[in-house]
C-alpha cells in the first residue's frame, strides 16, 4: 500500500518533468479494495483465533486443569502474539 501512496505523491513531480502535451493521471485505483480486503482477513483471522482458543479451553478444560499450567500458556501465548502483532500492524508469519 505504501507503493500506491508514493506513486500518488510523485504524480505532480512527474507531470512537471514531462512535456505539457502529455497528460498523466491516476486511473483505476484498486488499492482501496485491497486494503479493505486485508483488514477483513485480519479481523476474521482474529475472530477465528479467539474462537479456536475458546473451544480448546472448553473441550480440554478439565484435562488441562490436571496438568501443568504450561498448557494454558502455550495456547494463550499464540493468541496474544497474534493480537499484539495485529495492533502494531506487523505480521507474525
PDB file of N, CA, C and O in Angstrom, residues 13 18 73:
ATOM      1  N   UNK A  13       5.201  15.673  -9.465  1.00  0.00           N
ATOM      2  CA  UNK A  13       6.608  15.812  -9.864  1.00  0.00           C
ATOM      3  C   UNK A  13       6.829  15.256 -11.266  1.00  0.00           C
ATOM      4  O   UNK A  13       7.534  15.858 -12.078  1.00  0.00           O
ATOM      5  N   UNK A  18       7.533  16.006 -17.566  1.00  0.00           N
ATOM      6  CA  UNK A  18       7.081  15.644 -18.909  1.00  0.00           C
ATOM      7  C   UNK A  18       6.669  16.879 -19.705  1.00  0.00           C
ATOM      8  O   UNK A  18       6.380  17.923 -19.138  1.00  0.00           O
ATOM      9  N   UNK A  73      -0.512 -21.590  28.974  1.00  0.00           N
ATOM     10  CA  UNK A  73       0.344 -20.509  28.494  1.00  0.00           C
ATOM     11  C   UNK A  73       0.707 -20.688  27.030  1.00  0.00           C
ATOM     12  O   UNK A  73       0.875 -19.712  26.307  1.00  0.00           O
TER      13      UNK A  73
END
